[in-house]
Coordinates of C-alpha atoms and ligand atoms in Angstrom, one line a residue:
X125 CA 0.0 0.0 0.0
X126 CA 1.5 3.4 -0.6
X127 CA 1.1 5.6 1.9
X128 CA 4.0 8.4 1.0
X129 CA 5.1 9.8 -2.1
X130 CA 8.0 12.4 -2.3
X131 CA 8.9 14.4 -4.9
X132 CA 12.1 16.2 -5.0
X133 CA 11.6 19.9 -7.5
X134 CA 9.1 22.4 -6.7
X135 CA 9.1 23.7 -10.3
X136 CA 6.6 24.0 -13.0
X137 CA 6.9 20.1 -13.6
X138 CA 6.3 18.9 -9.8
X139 CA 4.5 21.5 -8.2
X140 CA 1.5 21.2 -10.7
X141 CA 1.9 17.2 -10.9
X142 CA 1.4 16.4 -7.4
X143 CA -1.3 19.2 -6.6
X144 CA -3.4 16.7 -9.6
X145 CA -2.2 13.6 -7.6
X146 CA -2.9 14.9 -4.2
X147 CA -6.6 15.6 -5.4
X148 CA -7.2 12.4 -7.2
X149 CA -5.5 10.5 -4.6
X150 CA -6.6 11.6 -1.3
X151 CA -5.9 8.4 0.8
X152 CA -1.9 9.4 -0.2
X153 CA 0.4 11.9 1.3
X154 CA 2.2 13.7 -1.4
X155 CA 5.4 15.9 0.1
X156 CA 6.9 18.0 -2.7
X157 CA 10.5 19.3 -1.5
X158 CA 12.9 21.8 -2.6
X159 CA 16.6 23.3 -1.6
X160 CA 14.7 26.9 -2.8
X161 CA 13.6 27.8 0.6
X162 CA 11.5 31.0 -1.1
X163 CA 10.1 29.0 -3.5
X164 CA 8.7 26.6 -1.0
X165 CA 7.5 29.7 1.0
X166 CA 6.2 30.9 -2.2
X167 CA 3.9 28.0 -2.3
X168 CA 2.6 27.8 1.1
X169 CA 1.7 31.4 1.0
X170 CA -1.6 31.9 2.2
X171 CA -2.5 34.1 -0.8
X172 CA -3.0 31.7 -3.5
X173 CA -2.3 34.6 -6.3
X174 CA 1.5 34.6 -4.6
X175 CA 2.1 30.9 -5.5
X176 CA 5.8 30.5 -7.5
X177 CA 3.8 30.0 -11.0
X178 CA 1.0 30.9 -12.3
X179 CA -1.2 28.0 -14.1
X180 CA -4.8 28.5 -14.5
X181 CA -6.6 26.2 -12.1
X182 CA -3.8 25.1 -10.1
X183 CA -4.8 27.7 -7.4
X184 CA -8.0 25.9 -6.8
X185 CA -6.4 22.1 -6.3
X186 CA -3.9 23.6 -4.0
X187 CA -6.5 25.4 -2.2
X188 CA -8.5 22.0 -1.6
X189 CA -5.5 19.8 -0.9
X190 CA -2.4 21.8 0.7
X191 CA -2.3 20.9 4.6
X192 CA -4.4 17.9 4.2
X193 CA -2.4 15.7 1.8
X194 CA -0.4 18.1 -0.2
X195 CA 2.7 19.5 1.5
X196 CA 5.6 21.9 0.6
X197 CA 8.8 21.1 2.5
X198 CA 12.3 22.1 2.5
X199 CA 13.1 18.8 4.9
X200 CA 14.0 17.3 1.7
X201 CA 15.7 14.3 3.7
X202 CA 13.1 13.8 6.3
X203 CA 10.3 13.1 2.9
X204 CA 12.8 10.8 1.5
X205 CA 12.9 8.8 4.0
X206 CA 9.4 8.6 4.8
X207 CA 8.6 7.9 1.1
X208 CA 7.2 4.9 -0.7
X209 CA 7.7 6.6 -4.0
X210 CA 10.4 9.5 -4.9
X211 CA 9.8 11.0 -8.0
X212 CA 12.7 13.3 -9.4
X213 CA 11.5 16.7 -10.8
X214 CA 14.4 18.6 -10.5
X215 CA 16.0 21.3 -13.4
X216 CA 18.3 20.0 -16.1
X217 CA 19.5 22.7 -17.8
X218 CA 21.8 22.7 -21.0
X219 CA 25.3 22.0 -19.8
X220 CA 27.3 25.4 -20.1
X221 CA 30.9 24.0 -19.9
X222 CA 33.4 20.9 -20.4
X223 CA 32.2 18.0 -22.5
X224 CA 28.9 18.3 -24.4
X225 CA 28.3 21.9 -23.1
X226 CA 25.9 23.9 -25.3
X227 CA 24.3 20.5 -26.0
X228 CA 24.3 18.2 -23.2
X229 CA 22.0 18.1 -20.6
X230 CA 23.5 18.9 -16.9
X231 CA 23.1 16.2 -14.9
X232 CA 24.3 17.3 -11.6
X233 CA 21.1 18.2 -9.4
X234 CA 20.0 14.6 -10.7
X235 CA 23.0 12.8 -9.4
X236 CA 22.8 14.9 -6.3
X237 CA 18.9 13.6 -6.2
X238 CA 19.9 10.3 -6.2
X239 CA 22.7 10.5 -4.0
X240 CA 19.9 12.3 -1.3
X241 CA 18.0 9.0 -1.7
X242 CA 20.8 6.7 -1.8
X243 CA 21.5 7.9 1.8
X244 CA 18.3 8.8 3.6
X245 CA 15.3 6.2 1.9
X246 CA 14.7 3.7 4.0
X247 CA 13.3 -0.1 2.8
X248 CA 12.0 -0.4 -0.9
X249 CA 11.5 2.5 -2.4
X250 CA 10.5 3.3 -6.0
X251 CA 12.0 6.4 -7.4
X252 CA 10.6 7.5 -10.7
X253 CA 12.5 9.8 -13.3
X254 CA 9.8 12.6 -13.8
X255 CA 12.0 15.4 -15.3
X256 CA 13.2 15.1 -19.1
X257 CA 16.4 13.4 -18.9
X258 CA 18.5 12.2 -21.9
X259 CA 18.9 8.3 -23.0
X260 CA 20.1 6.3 -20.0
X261 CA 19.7 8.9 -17.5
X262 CA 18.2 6.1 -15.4
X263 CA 21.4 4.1 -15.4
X264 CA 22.8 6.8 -13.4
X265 CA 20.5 6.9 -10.9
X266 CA 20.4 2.7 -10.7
X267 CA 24.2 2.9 -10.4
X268 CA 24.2 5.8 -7.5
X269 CA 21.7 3.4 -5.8
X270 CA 22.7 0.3 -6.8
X271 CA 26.0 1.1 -4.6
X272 CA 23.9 1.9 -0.8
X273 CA 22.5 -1.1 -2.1
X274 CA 25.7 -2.8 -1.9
X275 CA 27.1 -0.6 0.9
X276 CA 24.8 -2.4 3.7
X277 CA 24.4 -5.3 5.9
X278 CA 21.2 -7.1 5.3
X279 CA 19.5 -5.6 8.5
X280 CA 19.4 -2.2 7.2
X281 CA 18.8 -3.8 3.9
X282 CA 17.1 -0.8 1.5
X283 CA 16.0 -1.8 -2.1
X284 CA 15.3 0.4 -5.1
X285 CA 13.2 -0.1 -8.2
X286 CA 13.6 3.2 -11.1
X287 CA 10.8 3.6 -13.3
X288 CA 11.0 6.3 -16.2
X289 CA 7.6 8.4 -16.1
X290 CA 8.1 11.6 -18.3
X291 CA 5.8 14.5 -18.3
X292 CA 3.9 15.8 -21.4
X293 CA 2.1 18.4 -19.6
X294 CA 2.2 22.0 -21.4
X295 CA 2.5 25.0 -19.4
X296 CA -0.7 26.9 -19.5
X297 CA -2.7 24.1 -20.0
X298 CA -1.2 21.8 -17.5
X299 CA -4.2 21.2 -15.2
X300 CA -5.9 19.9 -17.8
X301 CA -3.4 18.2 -19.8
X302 CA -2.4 15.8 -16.2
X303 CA -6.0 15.7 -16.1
X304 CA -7.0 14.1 -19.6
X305 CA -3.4 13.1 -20.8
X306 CA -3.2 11.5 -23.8
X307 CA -1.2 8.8 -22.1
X308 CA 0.7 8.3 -19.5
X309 CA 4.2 6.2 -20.0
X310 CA 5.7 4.2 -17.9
X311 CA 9.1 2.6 -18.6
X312 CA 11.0 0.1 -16.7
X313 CA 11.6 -3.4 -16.3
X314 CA 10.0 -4.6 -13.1
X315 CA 6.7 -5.4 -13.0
X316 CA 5.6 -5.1 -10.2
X317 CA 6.9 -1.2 -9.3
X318 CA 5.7 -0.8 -12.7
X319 CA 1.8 -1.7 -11.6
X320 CA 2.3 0.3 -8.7
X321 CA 2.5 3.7 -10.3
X322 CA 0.1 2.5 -13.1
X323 CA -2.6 1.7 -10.2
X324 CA -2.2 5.3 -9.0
X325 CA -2.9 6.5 -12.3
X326 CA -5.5 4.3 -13.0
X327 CA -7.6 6.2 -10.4
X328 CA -8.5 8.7 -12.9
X329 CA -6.8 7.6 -16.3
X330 CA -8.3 5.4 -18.6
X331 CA -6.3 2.4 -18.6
X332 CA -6.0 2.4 -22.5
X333 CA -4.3 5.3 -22.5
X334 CA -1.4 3.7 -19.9
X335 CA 1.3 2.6 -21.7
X336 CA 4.1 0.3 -20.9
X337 CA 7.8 0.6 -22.3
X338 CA 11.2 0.0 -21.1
X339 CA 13.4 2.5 -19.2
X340 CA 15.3 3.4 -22.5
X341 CA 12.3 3.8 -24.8
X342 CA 10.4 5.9 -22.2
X343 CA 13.5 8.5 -22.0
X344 CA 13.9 8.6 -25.7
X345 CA 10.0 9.1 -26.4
X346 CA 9.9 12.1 -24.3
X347 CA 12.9 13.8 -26.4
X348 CA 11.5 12.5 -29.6
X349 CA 7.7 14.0 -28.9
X350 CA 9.4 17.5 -28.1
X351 CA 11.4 17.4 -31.3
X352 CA 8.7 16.2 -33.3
X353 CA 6.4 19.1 -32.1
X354 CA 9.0 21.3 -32.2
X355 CA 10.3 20.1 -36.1
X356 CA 6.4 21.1 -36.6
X357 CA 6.7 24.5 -35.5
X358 CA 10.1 25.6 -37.1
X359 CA 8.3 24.1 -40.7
X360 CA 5.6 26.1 -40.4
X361 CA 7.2 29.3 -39.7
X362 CA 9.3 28.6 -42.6
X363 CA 6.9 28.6 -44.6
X364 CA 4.9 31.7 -43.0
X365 CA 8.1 33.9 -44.8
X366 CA 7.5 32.4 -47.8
X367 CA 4.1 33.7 -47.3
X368 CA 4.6 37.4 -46.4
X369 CA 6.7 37.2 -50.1
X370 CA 4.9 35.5 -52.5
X371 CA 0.9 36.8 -51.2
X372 CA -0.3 33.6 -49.6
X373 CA -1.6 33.6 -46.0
X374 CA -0.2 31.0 -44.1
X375 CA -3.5 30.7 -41.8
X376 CA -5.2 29.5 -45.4
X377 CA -2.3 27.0 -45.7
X378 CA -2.4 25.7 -42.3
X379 CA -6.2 24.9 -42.7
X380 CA -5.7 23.3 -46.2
X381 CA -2.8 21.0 -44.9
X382 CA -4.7 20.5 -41.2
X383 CA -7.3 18.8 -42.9
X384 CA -4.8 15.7 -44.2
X385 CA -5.7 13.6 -41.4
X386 CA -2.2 12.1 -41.7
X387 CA -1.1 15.8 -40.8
X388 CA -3.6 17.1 -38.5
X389 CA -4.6 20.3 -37.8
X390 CA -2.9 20.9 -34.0
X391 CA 0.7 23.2 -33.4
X392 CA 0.3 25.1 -36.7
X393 CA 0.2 28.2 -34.9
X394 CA 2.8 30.7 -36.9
X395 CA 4.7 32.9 -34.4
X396 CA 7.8 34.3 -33.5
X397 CA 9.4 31.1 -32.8
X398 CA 9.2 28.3 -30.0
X399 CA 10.4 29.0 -26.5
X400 CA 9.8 27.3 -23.6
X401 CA 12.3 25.2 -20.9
X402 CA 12.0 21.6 -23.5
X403 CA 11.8 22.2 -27.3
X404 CA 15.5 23.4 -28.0
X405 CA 17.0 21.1 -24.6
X406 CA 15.7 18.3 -26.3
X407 CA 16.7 18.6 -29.4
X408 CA 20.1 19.6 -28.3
X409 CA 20.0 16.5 -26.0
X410 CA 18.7 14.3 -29.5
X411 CA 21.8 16.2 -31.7
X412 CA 24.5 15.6 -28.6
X413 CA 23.3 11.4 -28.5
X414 CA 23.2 11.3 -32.3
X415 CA 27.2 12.8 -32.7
X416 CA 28.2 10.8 -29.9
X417 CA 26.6 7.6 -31.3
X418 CA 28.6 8.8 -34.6
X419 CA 25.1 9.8 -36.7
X420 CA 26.1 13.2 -37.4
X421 CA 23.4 13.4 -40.3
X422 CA 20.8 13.0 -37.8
X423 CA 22.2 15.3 -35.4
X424 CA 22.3 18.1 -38.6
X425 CA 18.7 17.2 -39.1
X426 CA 17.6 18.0 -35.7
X427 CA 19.6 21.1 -35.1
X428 CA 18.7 22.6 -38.2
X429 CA 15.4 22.6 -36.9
X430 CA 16.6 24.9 -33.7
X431 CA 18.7 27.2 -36.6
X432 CA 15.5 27.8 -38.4
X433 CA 13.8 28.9 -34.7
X434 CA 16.7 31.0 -34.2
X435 CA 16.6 32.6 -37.6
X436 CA 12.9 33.1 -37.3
X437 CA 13.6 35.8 -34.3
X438 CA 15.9 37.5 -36.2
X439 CA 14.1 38.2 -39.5
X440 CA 11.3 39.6 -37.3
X441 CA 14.0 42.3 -36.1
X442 CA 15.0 42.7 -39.3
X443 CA 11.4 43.5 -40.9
X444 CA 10.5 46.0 -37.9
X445 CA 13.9 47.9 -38.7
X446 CA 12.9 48.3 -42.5
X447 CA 9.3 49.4 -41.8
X448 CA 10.8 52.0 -39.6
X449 CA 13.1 54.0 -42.2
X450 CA 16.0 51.5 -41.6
X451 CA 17.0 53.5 -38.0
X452 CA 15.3 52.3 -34.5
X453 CA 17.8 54.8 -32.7
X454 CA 15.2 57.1 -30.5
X455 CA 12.9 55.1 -32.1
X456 CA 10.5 54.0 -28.8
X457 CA 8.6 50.6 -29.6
X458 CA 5.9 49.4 -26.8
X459 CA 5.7 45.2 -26.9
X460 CA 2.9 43.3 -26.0
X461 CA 3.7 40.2 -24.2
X462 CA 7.3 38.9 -23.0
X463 CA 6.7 35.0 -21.8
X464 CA 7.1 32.8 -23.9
X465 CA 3.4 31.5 -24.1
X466 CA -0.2 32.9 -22.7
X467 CA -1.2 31.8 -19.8
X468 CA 2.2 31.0 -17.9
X469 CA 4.8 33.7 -16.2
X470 CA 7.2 30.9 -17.3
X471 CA 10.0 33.1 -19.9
X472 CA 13.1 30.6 -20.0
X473 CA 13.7 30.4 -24.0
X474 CA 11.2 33.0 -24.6
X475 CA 11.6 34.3 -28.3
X476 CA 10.8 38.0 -26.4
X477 CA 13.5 37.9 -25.0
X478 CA 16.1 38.1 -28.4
X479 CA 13.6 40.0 -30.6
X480 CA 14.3 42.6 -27.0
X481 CA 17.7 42.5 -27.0
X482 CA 18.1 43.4 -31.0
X483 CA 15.9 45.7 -30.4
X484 CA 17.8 47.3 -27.6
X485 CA 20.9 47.0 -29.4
X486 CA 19.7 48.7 -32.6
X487 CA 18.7 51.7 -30.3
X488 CA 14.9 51.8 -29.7
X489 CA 13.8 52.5 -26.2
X490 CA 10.7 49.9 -25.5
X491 CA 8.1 50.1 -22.9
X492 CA 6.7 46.0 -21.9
X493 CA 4.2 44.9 -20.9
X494 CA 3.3 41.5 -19.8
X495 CA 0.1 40.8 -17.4
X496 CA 2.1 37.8 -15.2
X497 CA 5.7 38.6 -15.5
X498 CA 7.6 40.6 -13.2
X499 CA 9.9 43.6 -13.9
X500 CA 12.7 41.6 -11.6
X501 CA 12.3 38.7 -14.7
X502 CA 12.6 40.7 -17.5
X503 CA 15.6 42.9 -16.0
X504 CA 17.0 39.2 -15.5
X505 CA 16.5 37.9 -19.0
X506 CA 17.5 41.3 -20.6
X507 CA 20.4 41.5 -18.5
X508 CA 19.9 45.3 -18.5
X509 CA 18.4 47.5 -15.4
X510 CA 15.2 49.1 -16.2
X511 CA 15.0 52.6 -16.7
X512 CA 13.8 53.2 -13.2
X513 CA 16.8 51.1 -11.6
X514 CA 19.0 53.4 -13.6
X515 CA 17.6 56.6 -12.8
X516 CA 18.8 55.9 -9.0
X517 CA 22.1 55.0 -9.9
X518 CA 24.5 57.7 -11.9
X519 CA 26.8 54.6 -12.9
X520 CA 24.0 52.7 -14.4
X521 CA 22.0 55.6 -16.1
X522 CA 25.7 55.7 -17.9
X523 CA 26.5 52.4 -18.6
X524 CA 23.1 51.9 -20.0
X525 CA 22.0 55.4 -21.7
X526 CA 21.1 53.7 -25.0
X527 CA 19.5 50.5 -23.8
X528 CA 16.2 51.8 -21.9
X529 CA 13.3 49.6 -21.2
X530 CA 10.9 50.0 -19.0
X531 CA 7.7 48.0 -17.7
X532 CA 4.3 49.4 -18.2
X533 CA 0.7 49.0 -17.2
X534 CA -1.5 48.7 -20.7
X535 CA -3.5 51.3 -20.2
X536 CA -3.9 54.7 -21.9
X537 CA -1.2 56.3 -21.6
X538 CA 0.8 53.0 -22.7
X539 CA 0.8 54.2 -26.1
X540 CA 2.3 57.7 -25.5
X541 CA 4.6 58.4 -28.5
X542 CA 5.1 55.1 -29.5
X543 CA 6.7 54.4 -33.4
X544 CA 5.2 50.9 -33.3
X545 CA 4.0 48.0 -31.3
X546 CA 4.9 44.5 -31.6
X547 CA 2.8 41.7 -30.5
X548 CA 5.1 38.9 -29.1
X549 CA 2.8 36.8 -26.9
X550 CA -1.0 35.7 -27.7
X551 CA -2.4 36.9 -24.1
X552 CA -6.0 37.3 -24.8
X553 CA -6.3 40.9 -23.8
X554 CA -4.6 41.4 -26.9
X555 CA -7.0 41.2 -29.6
X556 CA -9.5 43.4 -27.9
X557 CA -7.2 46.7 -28.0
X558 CA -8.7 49.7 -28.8
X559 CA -6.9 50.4 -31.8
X560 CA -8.7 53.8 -32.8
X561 CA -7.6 55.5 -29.0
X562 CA -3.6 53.7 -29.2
X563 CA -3.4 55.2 -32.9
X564 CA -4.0 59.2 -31.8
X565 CA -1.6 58.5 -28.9
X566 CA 0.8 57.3 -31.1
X567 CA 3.9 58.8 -33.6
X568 CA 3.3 58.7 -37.1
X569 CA 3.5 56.9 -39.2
X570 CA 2.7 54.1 -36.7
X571 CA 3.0 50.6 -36.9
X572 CA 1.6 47.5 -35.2
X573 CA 3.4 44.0 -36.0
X574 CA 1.4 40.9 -34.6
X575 CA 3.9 38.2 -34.4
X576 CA 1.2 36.0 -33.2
X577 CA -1.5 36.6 -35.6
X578 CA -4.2 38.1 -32.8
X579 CA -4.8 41.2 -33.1
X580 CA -8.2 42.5 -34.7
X581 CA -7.2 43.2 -38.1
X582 CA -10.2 45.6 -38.8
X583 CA -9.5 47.4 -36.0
X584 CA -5.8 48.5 -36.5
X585 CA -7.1 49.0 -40.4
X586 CA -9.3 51.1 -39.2
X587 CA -7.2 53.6 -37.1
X588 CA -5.2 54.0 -39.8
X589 CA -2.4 52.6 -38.1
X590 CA 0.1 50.6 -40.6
X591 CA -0.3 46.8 -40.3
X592 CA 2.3 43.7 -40.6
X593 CA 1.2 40.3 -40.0
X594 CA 3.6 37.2 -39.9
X595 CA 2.5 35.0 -42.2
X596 CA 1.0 37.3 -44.3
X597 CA 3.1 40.4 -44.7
X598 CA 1.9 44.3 -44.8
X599 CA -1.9 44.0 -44.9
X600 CA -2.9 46.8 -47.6
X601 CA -6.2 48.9 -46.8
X602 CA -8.9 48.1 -49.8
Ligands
UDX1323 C1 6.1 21.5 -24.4 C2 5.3 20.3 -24.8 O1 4.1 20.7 -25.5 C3 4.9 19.4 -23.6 O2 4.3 18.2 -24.0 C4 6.2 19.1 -22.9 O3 5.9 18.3 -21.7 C5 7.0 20.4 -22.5 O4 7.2 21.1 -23.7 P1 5.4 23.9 -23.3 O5 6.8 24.3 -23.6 O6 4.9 24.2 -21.9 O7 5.2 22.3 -23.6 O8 4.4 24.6 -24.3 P2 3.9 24.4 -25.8 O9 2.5 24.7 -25.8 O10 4.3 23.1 -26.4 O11 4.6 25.6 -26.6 C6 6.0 25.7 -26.8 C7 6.3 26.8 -27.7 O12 5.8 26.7 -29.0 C8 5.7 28.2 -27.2 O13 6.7 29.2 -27.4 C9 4.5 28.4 -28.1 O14 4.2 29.7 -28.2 C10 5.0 27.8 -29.4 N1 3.9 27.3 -30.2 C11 3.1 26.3 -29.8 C12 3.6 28.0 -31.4 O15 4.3 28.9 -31.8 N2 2.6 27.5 -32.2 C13 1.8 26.5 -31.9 O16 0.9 26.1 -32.7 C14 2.0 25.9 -30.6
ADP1324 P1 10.9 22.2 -14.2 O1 10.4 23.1 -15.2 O2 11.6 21.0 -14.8 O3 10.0 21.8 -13.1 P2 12.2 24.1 -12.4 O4 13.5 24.8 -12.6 O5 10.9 24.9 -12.5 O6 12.2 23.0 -13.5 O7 12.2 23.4 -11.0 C1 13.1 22.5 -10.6 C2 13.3 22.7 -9.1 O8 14.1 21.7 -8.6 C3 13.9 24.0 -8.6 O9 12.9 24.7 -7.8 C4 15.2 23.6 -7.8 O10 15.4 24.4 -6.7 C5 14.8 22.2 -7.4 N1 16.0 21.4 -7.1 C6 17.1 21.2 -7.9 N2 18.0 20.3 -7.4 C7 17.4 19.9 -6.2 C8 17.8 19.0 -5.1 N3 18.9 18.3 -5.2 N4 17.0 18.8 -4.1 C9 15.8 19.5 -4.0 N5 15.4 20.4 -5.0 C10 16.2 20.6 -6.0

C-alpha cells in the first residue's frame, strides 16, 4: 500500500503534478520538497495569487488539498525517507561547460537527487525519473543506488526499483493536460513497481491510454515528442516567410494541410518562434546522442530545426527595422507580451527575450508589458536594469544610456509616443485593443506587427495605423 510519495523539485513540472495527484488520490500523502527555501515559501503562501507559478486552475487544487495531503517542504531528507515513491522533478538545464556543453543536458542536481536518496530512503522505495532526462539517464540513478544497495548489511537492507515516467504536460494548459493526458508512459523493467505507479494512475486515467515501455524507450519518447512538435513549428514558420513574399496567407495554408488527417490540424500556430524550458534542450540533448553515437546526419537534421527557430527571431528584427526607415535609434517601440506563451509567467527560451535585446541593441527604447511577468524577470532575461533602476544610480543611467526599457501597465497612456507596437505573446487581452484610441496616442507613421496573428485586423485597419502580419506580410487597406 503506498502511503507516502516524495517528490524532489518544486518547479513547474512537480509542483502542478502532485497538486493533480494529491486531489485524485486523497488516501496518499504527497510531500513536494525543494533546496529553494522562497520558492517553498512561495507555495505555502496563504495568498493563492502569490504561488511560485502561475497556471490556470492550479490555485483551486492547492486550495483543496495543501495541509491535508499536499505538503511543501524544504526537509527534503526527512520526505525521503518517509517515502514509498520519490519521483525526481528537478532542473536539467543545458550544460554550459566541459564536454557536451551547449548540447548536453546537466546532470548534476539529478545525481545529487539520487545521492539524497541513496543515503536517507529507507526499505524499498521506488523512485521515478519525472524530469526530461536524456537516453540512460536512469542508469545513473540505478548505479548511485545500486551502490547503498551494496554498501549495507542485510538488516538495514534498502531496495530500489527506477521507473522512467516523463511529463507531457504543457504550461498553461497543465491542469488539464495531467487531467486528460493523452497517455501516461511508464518505462521500466520490473513489473511489479511498474503496476504500482500505473494503479495510482488508474484512479482517474483510462487504462487504454497507460502505456508500458522499457526504461530506455520511455527517456527517448519524451525527447523524440518534443522534437517532433517542435520540427512542426520551425516548418511552419518557414513557410509563414514564404508567405509574407509570394501573397499567400499562411492561416489558409495551415487549414488546407490540417485537414490531411495524416497531418492534423494541431501546433500550426505561426509565431515568432518556439520558446519554452523543453523544445530546444531536447533537441540539443537528441543532436549531442546522435554525434556521440557517430550519426552526425541526424544530429544536422535536428539542429537545423533549432537554426530555423533562431533565424525566425531574427528576421522579425529585421522587418520592424525596414518598416521604420532603416534606424530604431530614439525610435520608442511598446511590446505586448514577453513569456514565452499565454497563460504562464514561465520566460526561459522566450523568443521575447532576443527580438528585446536586437531591439535594444539597434537603439529603440521599449516600454513592456506582460500581465504575469515581473519587472525583476525581464531585467534578468535582458540583463539590462530598467530605466527606473538606472535613474537611482548615476553609474548605471551611464552604462546603459542607450538600452532603456521599461515595464508598463497597458492602459492609456501605454501608447504615448510610440513608433510601433509589436505583438510577441497571444495573451487574450490582446486582440481586444482599442486600436482607434492607441493610434492618436501614437507617432506617425505608426506601426503595429502581430507576431502571433491576434490582433483585430479591422481594427488596426481602421485607425489608420500601418499593419504587418507574420504569415501574411503588410496587410494593404482596400
Ligand atoms: C512543451 C510540450 O508541448 C509538452 O508536451 C512538454 O511536456 C513540455 O514542452 P510547453 O513548452 O509548456 O510544452 O508549451 P507548448 O504549448 O508546447 O509551446 C511551446 C512553444 O511553441 C511556445 O513558445 C509556443 O508559443 C509555441 N507554439 C506552440 C507555437 O508557436 N505555435 C503552436 O501552434 C504551438
Ligand atoms: P521544471 O520546469 O523541470 O519543473 P524548475 O526549474 O521549474 O524545472 O524546477 C526545478 C526545481 O528543482 C527548482 O525549484 C530547484 O530548486 C529544485 N532542485 C534542484 N535540485 C534539487 C535537489 N537536489 N533537491 C531539491 N530540490 C532541487
Amino acid at each position: 500500500m503506498i502511503k507516502k510519495v516524495c517528490c524532489i523539485g518544486a518547479g513547474y513540472v512537480g509542483g502542478p503534478t502532485m497538486s493533480v495527484f494529491a486531489d485524485k488520490c486523497n488516501d496518499i500523502s504527497f510531500n513536494v520538497v525543494d533546496v529553494n527555501p522562497d520558492r517553498i515559501a512561495a507555495w505555502n503562501n496563504k495568498d493563492l495569487s502569490k504561488l511560485p507559478i502561475f497556471e490556470p486552475g492550479l490555485d483551486e487544487i492547492v486550495k483543496r488539498c495543501r495541509g491535508k495531503n499536499l505538503h511543501f517542504s524544504t526537509e527534503v531528507h526527512k520526505y525521503i525517507s518517509e517515502a514509498d515513491i520519490i519521483f525526481i522533478s528537478v532542473n536539467t538545464p543545458t550544460k554550459t561547460r566541459g564536454i557536451g556543453a551547449g548540447q548536453a543536458s546537466d546532470l548534476k542536481w539529478v545525481e545529487s537527487c539520487a545521492r539524497q536518496i541513496s543515503e536517507h530512503a529507507k526499505g524499498h522505495t521506488i523512485v521515478v525519473e519525472k524530469s526530461t532526462l536524456p537516453v540512460r539517464t536512469g542508469e545513473v540513478i540505478k548505479d548511485i543506488l545500486e551502490c547503498s544497495q551494496s554498501s549495507l548489511n542485510s538488516k538495514n537492507e534498502k531496495t530500489f526499483d527506477i521507473l522512467s515516467n516523463p511529463e507531457f504536460l504543457a504550461e498553461g494548459t497543465a491542469i488539464n493536460d495531467l487531467e486528460n493526458p493523452d497517455r501516461v508512459l511508464i518505462g521500466g523493467s520490473n513489473e511489479n513497481a511498474i503496476k504500482v505507479l500505473h494503479d495510482l494512475y488508474k484512479r482517474w486515467v483510462n487504462e487504454e491510454k497507460i502505456i508500458h515501455t522499457n526504461l530506455w524507450s520511455s527517456e527517448l519518447a519524451k525527447l523524440t515528442a518534443n522534437a517532433f512538435l517542435a520540427q512542426r513549428l520551425s516548418s511552419i514558420n518557414s513557410i509563414s516567410a514564404l508567405c509574407e513574399v509570394t501573397g499567400a496567407d499562411v492561416r489558409e495554408v495551415s487549414r488546407a494541410i490540417g485537414k490531411d488527417s495524416r497531418i492534423g490540424s494541431k501546433f500550426l500556430n505561426v509565431g515568432p518562434g518556439f520558446g519554452g524550458s523543453c523544445f530546444k534542450k531536447d533537441i540539443l540533448n537528441l543532436v549531442y546522442l546522435a554525434n556521440h553515437f557517430g550519426l552526425p546526419e541526424v544530429a544536422n537534421f535536428w539542429e537545423s530545426v533549432i537554426d530555423l527557430n533562431i533565424w525566425n527571431q531574427d528576421r522579425l528584427t529585421h522587418i520592424i527595422l525596414e518598416k521604420l526607415f532603416g534606424t530604431l535609434t530614439e525610435k520608442r517601440i511598446g511590446i505586448l507580451g514577453f513569456s514565452f506563451k499565454a497563460n504562464t509567467n514561465d520566460t526561459r527560451e522566450s523568443p521575447a527575450i532576443q527580438i528585446c535585446k536586437n531591439l535594444l541593441n539597434e537603439g529603440a527604447s521599449l516600454k513592456i508589458h506582460d500581465p504575469k511577468v515581473s519587472t525583476k524577470q525581464v531585467a534578468l532575461d535582458l540583463g539590462i536594469p530598467s530605466i527606473e533602476e538606472c535613474s537611482k544610480n548615476k553609474e548605471l543611467n551611464k552604462l546603459y544610456i542607450d538600452k532603456k526599457w521599461e515595464k508598463s501597465h497597458l492602459e492609456n497612456d501605454f501608447f504615448d509616443n510610440l513608433d510601433a507596437v509589436i505583438v510577441l505573446t497571444e495573451w487574450e487581452i490582446y486582440s481586444d485593443i482599442n486600436w482607434e484610441k492607441a493610434s492618436k496616442k501614437m507617432r506617425s507613421p505608426g506601426w503595429v506587427f502581430d507576431t502571433r496573428l491576434i490582433v483585430n485586423e479591422e481594427k488596426v485597419i481602421n485607425s489608420g495605423l500601418s499593419f504587418w502580419r507574420v504569415g501574411v506580410g503588410t496587410v494593404k487597406r482596400d
